[in-house]
CSV table of C-alpha atoms in Angstrom, one decimal:
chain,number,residue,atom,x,y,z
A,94,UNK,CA,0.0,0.0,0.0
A,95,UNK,CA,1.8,3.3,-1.4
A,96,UNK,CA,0.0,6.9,-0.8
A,97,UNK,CA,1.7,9.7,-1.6
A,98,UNK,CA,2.5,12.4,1.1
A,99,UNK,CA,0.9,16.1,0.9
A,100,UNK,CA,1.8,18.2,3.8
A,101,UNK,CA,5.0,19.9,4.6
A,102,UNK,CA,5.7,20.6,7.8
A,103,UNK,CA,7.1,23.6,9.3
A,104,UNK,CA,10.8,23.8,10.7
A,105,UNK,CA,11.6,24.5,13.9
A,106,UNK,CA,13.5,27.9,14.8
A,107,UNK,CA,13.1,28.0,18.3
A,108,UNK,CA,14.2,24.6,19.1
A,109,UNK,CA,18.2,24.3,19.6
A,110,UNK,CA,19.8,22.2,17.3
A,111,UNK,CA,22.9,21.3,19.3
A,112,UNK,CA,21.3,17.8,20.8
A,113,UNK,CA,21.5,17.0,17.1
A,114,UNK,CA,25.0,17.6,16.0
A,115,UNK,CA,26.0,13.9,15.2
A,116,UNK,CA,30.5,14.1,15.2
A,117,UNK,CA,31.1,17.6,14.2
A,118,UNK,CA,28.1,18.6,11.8
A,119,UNK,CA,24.9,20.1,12.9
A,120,UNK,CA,21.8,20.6,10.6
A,121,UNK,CA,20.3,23.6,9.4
A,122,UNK,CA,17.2,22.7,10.7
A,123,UNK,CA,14.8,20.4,12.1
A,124,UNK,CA,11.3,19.2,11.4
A,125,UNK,CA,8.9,17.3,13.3
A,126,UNK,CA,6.5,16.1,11.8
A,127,UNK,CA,3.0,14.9,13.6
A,128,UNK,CA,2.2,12.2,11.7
A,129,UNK,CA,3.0,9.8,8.3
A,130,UNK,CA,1.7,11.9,5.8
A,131,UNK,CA,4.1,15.2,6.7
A,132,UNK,CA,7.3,12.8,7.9
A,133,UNK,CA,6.8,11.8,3.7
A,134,UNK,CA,6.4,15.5,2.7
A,135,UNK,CA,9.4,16.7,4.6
A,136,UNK,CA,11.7,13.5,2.6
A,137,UNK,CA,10.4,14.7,-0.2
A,138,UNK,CA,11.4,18.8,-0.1
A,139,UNK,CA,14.3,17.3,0.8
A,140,UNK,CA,15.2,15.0,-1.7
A,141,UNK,CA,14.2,17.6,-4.3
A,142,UNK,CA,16.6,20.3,-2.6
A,143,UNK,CA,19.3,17.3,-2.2
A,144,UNK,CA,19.2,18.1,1.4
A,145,UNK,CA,20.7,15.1,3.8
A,146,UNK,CA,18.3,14.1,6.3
A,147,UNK,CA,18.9,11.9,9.2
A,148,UNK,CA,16.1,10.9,11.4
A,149,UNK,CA,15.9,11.3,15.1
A,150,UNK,CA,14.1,9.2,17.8
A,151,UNK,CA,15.4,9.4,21.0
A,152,UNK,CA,18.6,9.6,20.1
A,153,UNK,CA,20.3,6.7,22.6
A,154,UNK,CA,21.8,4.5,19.5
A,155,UNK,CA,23.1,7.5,17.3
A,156,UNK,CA,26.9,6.8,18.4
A,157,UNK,CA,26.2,3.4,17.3
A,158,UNK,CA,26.7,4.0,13.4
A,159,UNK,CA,29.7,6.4,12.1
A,160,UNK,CA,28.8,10.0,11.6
A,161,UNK,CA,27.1,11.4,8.4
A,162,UNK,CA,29.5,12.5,5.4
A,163,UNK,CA,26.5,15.4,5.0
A,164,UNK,CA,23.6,16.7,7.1
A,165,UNK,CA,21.1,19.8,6.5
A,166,UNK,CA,18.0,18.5,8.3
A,167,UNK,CA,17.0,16.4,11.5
A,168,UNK,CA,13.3,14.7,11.2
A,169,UNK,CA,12.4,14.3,14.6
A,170,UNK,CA,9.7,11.2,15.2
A,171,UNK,CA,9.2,13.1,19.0
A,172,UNK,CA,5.5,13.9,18.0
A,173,UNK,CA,4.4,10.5,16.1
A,174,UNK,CA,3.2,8.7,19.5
A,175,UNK,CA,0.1,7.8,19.0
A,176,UNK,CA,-0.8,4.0,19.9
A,177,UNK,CA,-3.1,2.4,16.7
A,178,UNK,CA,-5.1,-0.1,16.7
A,179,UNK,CA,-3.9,-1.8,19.9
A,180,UNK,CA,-6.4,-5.2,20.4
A,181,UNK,CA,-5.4,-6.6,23.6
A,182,UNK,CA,-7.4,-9.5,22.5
A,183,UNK,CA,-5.6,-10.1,19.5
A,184,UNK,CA,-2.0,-9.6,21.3
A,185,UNK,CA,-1.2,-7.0,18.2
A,186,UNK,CA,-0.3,-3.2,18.8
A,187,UNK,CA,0.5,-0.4,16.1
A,188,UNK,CA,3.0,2.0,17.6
A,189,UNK,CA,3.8,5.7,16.2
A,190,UNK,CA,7.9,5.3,15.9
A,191,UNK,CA,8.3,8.2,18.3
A,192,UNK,CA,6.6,6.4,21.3
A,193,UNK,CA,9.6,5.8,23.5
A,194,UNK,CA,9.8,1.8,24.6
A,195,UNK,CA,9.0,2.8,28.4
A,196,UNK,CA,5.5,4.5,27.3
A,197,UNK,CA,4.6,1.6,25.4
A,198,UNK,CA,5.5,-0.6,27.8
A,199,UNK,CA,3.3,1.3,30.5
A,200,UNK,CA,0.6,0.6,28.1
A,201,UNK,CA,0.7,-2.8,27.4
A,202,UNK,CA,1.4,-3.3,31.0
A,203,UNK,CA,-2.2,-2.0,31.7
A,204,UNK,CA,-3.8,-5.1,29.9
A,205,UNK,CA,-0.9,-7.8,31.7
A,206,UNK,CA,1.1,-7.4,28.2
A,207,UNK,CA,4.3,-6.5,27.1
A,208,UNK,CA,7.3,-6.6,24.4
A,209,UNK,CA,11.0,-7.4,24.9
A,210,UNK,CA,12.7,-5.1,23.3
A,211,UNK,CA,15.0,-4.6,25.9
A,212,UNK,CA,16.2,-0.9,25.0
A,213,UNK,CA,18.9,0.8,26.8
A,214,UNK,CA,17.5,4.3,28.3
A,215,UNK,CA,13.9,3.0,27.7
A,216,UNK,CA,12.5,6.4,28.6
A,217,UNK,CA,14.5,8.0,26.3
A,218,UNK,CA,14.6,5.9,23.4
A,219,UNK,CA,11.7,5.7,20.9
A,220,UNK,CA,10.2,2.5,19.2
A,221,UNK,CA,11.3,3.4,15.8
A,222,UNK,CA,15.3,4.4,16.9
A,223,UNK,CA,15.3,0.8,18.7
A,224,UNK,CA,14.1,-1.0,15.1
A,225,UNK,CA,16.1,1.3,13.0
A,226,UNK,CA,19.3,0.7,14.9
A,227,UNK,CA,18.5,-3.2,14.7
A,228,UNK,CA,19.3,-3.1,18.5
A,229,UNK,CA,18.4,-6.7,20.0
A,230,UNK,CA,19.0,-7.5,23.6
A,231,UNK,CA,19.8,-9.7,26.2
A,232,UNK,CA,16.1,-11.3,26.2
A,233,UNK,CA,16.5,-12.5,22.6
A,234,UNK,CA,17.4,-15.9,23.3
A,235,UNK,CA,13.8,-16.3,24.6
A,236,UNK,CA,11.5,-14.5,23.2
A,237,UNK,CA,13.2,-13.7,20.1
A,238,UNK,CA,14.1,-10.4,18.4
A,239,UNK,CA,12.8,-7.1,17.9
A,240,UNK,CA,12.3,-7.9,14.1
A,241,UNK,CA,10.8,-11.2,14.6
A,242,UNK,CA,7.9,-9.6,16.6
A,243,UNK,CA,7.0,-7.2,14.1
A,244,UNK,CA,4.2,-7.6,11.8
A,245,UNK,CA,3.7,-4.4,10.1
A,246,UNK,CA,5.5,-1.3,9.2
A,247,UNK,CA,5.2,2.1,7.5
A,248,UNK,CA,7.9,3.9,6.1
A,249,UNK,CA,8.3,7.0,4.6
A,250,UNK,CA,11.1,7.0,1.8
A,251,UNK,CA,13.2,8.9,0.6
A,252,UNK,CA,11.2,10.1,-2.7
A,253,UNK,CA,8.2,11.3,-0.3
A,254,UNK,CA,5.8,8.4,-0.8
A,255,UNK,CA,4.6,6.4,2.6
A,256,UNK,CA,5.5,2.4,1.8
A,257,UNK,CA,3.0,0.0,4.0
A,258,UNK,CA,4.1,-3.7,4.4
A,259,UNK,CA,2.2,-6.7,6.5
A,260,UNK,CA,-0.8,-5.3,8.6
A,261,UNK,CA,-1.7,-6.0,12.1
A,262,UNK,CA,-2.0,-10.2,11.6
A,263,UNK,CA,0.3,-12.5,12.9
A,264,UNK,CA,0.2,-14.4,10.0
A,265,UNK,CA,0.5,-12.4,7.0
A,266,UNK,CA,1.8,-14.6,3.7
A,267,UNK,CA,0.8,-11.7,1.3
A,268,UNK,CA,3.9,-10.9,-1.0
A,269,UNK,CA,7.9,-10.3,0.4
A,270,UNK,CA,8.5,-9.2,4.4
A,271,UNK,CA,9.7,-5.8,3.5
A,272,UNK,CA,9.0,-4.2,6.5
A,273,UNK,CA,12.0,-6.1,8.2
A,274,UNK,CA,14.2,-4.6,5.5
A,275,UNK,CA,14.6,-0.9,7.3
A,276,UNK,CA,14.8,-2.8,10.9
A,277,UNK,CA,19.0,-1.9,11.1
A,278,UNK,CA,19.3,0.2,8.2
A,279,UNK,CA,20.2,3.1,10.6
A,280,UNK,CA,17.7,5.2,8.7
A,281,UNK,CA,19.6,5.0,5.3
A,282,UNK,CA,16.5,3.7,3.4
A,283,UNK,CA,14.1,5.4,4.8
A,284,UNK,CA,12.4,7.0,8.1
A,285,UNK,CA,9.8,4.1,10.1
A,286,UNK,CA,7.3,5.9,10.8
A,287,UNK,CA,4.8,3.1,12.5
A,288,UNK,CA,5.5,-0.3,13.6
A,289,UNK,CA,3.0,-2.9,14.2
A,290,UNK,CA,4.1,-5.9,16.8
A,291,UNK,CA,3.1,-9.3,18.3
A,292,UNK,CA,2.8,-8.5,21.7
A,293,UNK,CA,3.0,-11.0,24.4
A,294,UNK,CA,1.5,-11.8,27.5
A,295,UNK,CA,3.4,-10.3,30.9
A,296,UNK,CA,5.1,-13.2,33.1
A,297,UNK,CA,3.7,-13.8,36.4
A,298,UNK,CA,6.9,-13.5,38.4
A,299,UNK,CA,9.8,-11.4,37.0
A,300,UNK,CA,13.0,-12.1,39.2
A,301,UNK,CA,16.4,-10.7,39.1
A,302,UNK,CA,19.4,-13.1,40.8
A,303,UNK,CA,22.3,-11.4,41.4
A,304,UNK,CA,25.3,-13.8,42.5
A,305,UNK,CA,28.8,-12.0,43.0
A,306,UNK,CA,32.3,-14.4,43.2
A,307,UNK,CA,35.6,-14.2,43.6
A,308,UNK,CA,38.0,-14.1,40.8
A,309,UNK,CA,39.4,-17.2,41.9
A,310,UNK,CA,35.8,-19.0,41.5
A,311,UNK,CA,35.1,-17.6,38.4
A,312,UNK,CA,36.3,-20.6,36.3
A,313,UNK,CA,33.6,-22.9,37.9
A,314,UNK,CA,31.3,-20.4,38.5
A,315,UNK,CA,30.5,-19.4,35.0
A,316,UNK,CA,30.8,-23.7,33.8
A,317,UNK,CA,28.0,-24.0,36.4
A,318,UNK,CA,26.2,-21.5,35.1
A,319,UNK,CA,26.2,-22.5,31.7
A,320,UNK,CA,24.9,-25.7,33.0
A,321,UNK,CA,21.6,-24.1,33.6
A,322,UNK,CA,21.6,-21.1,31.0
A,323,UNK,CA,18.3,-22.4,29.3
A,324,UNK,CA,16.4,-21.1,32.4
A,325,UNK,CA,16.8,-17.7,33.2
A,326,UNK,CA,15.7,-15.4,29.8
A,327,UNK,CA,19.1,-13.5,30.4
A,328,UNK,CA,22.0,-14.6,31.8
A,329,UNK,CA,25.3,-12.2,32.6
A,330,UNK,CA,28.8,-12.0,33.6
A,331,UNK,CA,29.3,-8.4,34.4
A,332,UNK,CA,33.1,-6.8,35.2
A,333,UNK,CA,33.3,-3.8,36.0
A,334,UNK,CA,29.7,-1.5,34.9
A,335,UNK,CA,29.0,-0.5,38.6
A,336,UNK,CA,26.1,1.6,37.4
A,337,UNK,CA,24.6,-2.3,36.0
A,338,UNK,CA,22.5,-3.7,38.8
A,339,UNK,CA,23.9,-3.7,42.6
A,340,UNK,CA,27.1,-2.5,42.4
A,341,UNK,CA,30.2,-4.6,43.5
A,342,UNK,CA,32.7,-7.0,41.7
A,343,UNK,CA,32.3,-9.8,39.0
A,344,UNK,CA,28.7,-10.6,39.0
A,345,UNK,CA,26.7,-13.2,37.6
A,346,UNK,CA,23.0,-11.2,36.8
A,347,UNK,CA,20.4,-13.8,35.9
A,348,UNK,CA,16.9,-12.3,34.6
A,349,UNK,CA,14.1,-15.3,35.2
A,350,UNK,CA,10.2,-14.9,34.1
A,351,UNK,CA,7.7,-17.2,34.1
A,352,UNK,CA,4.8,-19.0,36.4
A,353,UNK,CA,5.4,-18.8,39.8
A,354,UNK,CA,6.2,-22.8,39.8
A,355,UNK,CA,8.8,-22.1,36.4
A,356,UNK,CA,10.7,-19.6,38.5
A,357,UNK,CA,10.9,-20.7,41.8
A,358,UNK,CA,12.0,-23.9,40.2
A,359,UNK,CA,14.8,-22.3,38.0
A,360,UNK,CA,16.0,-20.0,40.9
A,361,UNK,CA,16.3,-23.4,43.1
A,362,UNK,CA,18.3,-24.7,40.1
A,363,UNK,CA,20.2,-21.8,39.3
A,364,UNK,CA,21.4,-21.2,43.4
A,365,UNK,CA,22.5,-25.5,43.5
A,366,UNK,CA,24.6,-25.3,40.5
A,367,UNK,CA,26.7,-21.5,42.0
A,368,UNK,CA,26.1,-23.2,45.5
A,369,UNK,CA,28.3,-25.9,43.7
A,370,UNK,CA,30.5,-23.7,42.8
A,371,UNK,CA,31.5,-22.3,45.9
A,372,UNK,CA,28.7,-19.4,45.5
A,373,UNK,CA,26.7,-19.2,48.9
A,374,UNK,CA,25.3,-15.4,48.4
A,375,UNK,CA,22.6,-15.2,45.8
A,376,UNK,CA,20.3,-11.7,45.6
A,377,UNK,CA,17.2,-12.0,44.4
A,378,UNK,CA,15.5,-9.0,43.6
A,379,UNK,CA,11.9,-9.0,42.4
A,380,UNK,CA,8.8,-7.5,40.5
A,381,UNK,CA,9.6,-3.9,39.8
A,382,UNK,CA,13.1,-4.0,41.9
A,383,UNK,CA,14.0,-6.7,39.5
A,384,UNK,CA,13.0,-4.7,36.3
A,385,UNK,CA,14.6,-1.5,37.5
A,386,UNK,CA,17.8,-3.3,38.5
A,387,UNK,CA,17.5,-5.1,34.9
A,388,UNK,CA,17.1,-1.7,33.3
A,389,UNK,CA,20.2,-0.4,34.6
A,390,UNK,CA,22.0,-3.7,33.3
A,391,UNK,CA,20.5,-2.3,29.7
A,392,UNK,CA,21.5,1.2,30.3
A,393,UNK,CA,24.9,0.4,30.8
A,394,UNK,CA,25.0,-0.8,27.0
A,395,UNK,CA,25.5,2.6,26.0
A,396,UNK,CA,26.7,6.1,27.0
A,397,UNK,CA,25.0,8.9,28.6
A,398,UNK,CA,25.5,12.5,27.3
A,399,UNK,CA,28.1,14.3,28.5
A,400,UNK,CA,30.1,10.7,28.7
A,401,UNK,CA,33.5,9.7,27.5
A,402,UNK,CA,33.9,6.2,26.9
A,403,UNK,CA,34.1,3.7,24.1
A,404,UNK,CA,31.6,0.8,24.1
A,405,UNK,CA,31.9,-2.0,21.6
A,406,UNK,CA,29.1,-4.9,20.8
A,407,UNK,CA,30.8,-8.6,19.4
A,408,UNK,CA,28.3,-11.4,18.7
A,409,UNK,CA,30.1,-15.0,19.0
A,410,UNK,CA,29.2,-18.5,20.9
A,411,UNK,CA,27.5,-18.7,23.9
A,412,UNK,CA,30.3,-21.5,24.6
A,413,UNK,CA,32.9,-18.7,24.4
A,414,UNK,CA,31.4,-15.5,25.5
A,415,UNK,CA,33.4,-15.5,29.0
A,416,UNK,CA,36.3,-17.0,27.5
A,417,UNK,CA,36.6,-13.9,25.0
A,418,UNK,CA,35.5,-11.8,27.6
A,419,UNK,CA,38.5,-12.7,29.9
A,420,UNK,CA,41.1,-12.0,26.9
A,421,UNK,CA,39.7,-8.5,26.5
A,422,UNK,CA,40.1,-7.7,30.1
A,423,UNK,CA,43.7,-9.2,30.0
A,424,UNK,CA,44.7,-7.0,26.9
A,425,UNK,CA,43.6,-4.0,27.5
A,426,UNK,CA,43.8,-3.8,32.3
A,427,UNK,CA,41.0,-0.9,32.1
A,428,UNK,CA,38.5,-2.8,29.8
A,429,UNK,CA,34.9,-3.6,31.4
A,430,UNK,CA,33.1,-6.5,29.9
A,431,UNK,CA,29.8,-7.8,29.8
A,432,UNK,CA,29.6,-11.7,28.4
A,433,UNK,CA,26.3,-12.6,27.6
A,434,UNK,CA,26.1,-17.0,28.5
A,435,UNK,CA,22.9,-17.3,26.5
A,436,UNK,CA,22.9,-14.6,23.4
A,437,UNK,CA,27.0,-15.0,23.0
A,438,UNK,CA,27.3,-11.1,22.8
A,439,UNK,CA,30.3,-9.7,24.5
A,440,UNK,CA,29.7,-5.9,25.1
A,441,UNK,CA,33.4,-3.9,25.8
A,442,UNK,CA,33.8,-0.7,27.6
A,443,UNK,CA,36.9,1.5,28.1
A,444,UNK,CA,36.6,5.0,29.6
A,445,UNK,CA,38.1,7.3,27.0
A,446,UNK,CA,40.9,9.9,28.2
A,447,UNK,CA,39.4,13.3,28.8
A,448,UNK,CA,42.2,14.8,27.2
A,449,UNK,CA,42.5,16.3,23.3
A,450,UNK,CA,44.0,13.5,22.1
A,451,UNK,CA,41.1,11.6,23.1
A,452,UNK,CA,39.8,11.3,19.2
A,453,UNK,CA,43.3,8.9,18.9
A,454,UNK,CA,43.1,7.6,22.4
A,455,UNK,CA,39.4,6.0,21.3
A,456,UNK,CA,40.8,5.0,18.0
A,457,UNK,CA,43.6,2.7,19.4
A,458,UNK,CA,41.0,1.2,21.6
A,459,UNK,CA,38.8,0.2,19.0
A,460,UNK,CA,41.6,-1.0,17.1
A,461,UNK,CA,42.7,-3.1,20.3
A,462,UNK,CA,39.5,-4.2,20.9
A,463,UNK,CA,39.2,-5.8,17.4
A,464,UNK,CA,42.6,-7.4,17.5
A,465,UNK,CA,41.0,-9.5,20.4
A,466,UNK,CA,37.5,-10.2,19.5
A,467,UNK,CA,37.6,-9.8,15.6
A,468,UNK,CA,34.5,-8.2,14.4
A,469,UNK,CA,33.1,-5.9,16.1
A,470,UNK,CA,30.9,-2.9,16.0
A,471,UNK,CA,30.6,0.4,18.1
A,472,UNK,CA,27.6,1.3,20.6
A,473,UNK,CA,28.9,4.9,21.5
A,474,UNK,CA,32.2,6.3,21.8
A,475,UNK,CA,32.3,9.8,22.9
A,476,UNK,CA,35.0,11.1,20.6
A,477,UNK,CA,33.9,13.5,17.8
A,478,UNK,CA,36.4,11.5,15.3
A,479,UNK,CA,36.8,7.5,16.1
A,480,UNK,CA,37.4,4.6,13.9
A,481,UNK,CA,35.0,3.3,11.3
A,482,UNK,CA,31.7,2.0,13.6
A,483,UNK,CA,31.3,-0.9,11.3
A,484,UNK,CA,35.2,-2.1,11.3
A,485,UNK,CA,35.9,-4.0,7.7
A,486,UNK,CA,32.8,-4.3,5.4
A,487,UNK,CA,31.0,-7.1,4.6
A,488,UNK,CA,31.3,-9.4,1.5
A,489,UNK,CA,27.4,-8.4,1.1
A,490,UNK,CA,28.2,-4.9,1.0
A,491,UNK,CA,27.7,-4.6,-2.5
A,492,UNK,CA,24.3,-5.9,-2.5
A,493,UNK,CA,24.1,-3.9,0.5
A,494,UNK,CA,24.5,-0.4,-2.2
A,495,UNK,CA,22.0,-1.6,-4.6
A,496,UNK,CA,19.7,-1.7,-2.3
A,497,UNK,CA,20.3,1.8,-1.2
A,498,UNK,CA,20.4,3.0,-4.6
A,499,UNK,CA,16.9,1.6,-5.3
A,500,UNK,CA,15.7,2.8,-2.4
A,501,UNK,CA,17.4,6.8,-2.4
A,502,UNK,CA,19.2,7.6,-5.6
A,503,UNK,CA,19.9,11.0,-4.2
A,504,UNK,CA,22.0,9.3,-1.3
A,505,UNK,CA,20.0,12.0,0.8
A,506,UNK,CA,19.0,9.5,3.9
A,507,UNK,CA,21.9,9.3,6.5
A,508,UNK,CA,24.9,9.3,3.8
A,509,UNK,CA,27.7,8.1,5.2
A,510,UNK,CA,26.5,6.1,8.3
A,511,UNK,CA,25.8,2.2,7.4
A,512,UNK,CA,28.8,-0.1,6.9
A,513,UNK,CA,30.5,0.5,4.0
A,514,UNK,CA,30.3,4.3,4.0
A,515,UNK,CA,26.4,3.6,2.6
């Protein structure tokens, strides 16, 4: 379904533009559109004036793609919040992509329901940002990803028409899954503008079991662990991250949901295998204690404003996750890691020097990083001028430009940004 978009909407003067410089460029302006139909007309005056646009959510997962080669104009998604067509019945939602993940969790919350998306700064980030940046979380290993829950999208592109695909049925076999295309595109084919999800029915018990050790029990504490990975719904070695959960030492966070009977049973599991270990403390935290405290475990994914540090994301092995965690923290002493048992993410943070030099200082890092881990891509750094965010582009990266070219001749979406310099 393809309509054409008719309204332009006005640009804001008022409004500073500063919290959308992206490295050292700053637009000329920024518009915010209030719903599909002006998101479209704004692309289009663009694309006609060969204006580059990038689009803003909430702006948590910006520092997680390189800055743009160009940029004249921000399209802010702040005012498309509206919630369509949710049918708790049904378990399907339509959600404006401006409608940041801790609103719409709030709610589905109100009919027992919600949707893992698992976004760092959940009050600040927006729906649309979190597909765009194809940012997937701990919870994925049960409940699947962000992309796999979605059912519907529109998008405006880059030429000013709106571009609907799916609908708000689970099961939708009508013609090719484009929808999922833009989900990780960074906003380089076009701006998501309304996503329509699965939603799923809230657990009974949410429970947060927090088990600190000892360096020298780490070796049997994280095989023991393993052992019973396929309970919890998130399972974490944390170093370092103080701000993630209760603060102390290396920590094993374990996220459980479920039945009552399903978690008390999993928590009895999961404190006999560390108790064999040599574990005796175990902290459970619970209901809203244990989503805050989970929260904070996201939040540490990515850096605040104002921060200096360099945050990189590896996917690999469950299997392996601590193992590559451990050689990053012995090659570079002031690394903090995050090794995810049941996803086989490894997350990497180094606090950046405050100094001038810090563009090189956060460079090096990445490049150390990398050594280690091998492929790997940035979350946030807060240098102005850091090392490519993608690191060495894919084989499919030429596939990856005809796309792009079908989808914005003009190269006015985000230029620059994607892997590849797309």
């Amino acid at each position: 379904m393809i309509a054409k978009g008719t309204r332009t909407p006005r640009a804001r003067k008022k409004v500073s533009l500063n919290a959308y410089a992206l490295g050292e460029l700053m637009p000329a302006r920024l518009v915010e559109p209030v719903d599909a139909a002006e998101a479209a007309a704004a692309l289009r005056a663009a694309n006609d004036a060969g204006e580059a646009v990038v689009v803003f959510g909430g702006g948590t997962l910006q520092r997680a793609a390189n800055a743009p080669s160009r940029y004249d104009v921000a399209l802010s998604t702040k005012r498309l919040t509206a919630l369509h067509d949710y049918d708790p019945r049904d378990l399907t939602a339509g959600v404006g992509a401006g409608m940041t993940v801790a609103e719409l969790q709030r709610a589905l919350a109100q009919h027992r329901q919600f949707l893992p998306l698992d976004a760092p700064l959940a009050q600040q980030a927006t729906v649309g940002g979190t597909l765009a940046a194809g940012w997937a979380g701990p919870r994925r290993a049960a409940y699947g990803r962000p992309r796999d829950l979605l059912i519907g999208t529109t998008v405006a592109l880059a030429n000013g028409t709106l571009a609907s695909s799916g609908g708000m049925v689970v099961k939708n076999v009508t013609g090719y899954d484009m929808g999922k295309l833009y989900v990780g595109s960074h906003g380089t084919l076009g701006a998501i503008v309304r996503a329509n999800f699965k939603v799923l029915p809230a657990p009974a018990v949410r429970r947060l079991a927090i088990a600190p050790f000892d360096e020298e029990l780490r070796e049997r504490a994280l095989a023991h662990a393993i052992d019973v990975a396929h309970e919890p719904v998130a399972l974490l070695a944390i170093d370092g991250f103080r701000e993630a959960g209760p603060p102390g030492g290396p920590r094993l966070v374990a996220l459980l949901e479920g039945s009552e009977a399903v978690v008390d049973r999993a928590t009895r599991e999961l404190r006999s295998a560390l108790g064999a270990a040599g574990i005796a403390e175990t902290r459970l935290l619970d209901g809203d204690d244990a989503a805050r405290a989970f929260q904070s475990v996201l939040d540490a994914y990515v850096a605040r404003d104002g921060e200096t540090s360099l945050t990189l994301l590896a996917r690999g092995l469950p299997s392996e996750a601590a193992a590559r965690a451990q050689r990053v923290r012995t090659a570079i002493r002031r690394a903090e890691t995050i090794a995810d048992l049941r996803t086989g993410d490894v997350v990497v943070r180094v606090r950046e020097n405050a100094a001038p030099s810090a563009d090189d200082d956060a460079a090096a890092l990445d490049r150390a990083v990398r050594d280690v881990l091998g492929h790997a891509s940035v979350l946030s750094s807060g240098a102005a001028t850091r090392a490519d965010a993608w690191g060495e582009a894919p084989a499919t990266v030429t596939t990856i430009r005809a796309i792009k070219a079908q989808f914005d001749p003009q190269g006015v979406l985000a230029p620059g940004r994607f892997v590849g310099g797309i």
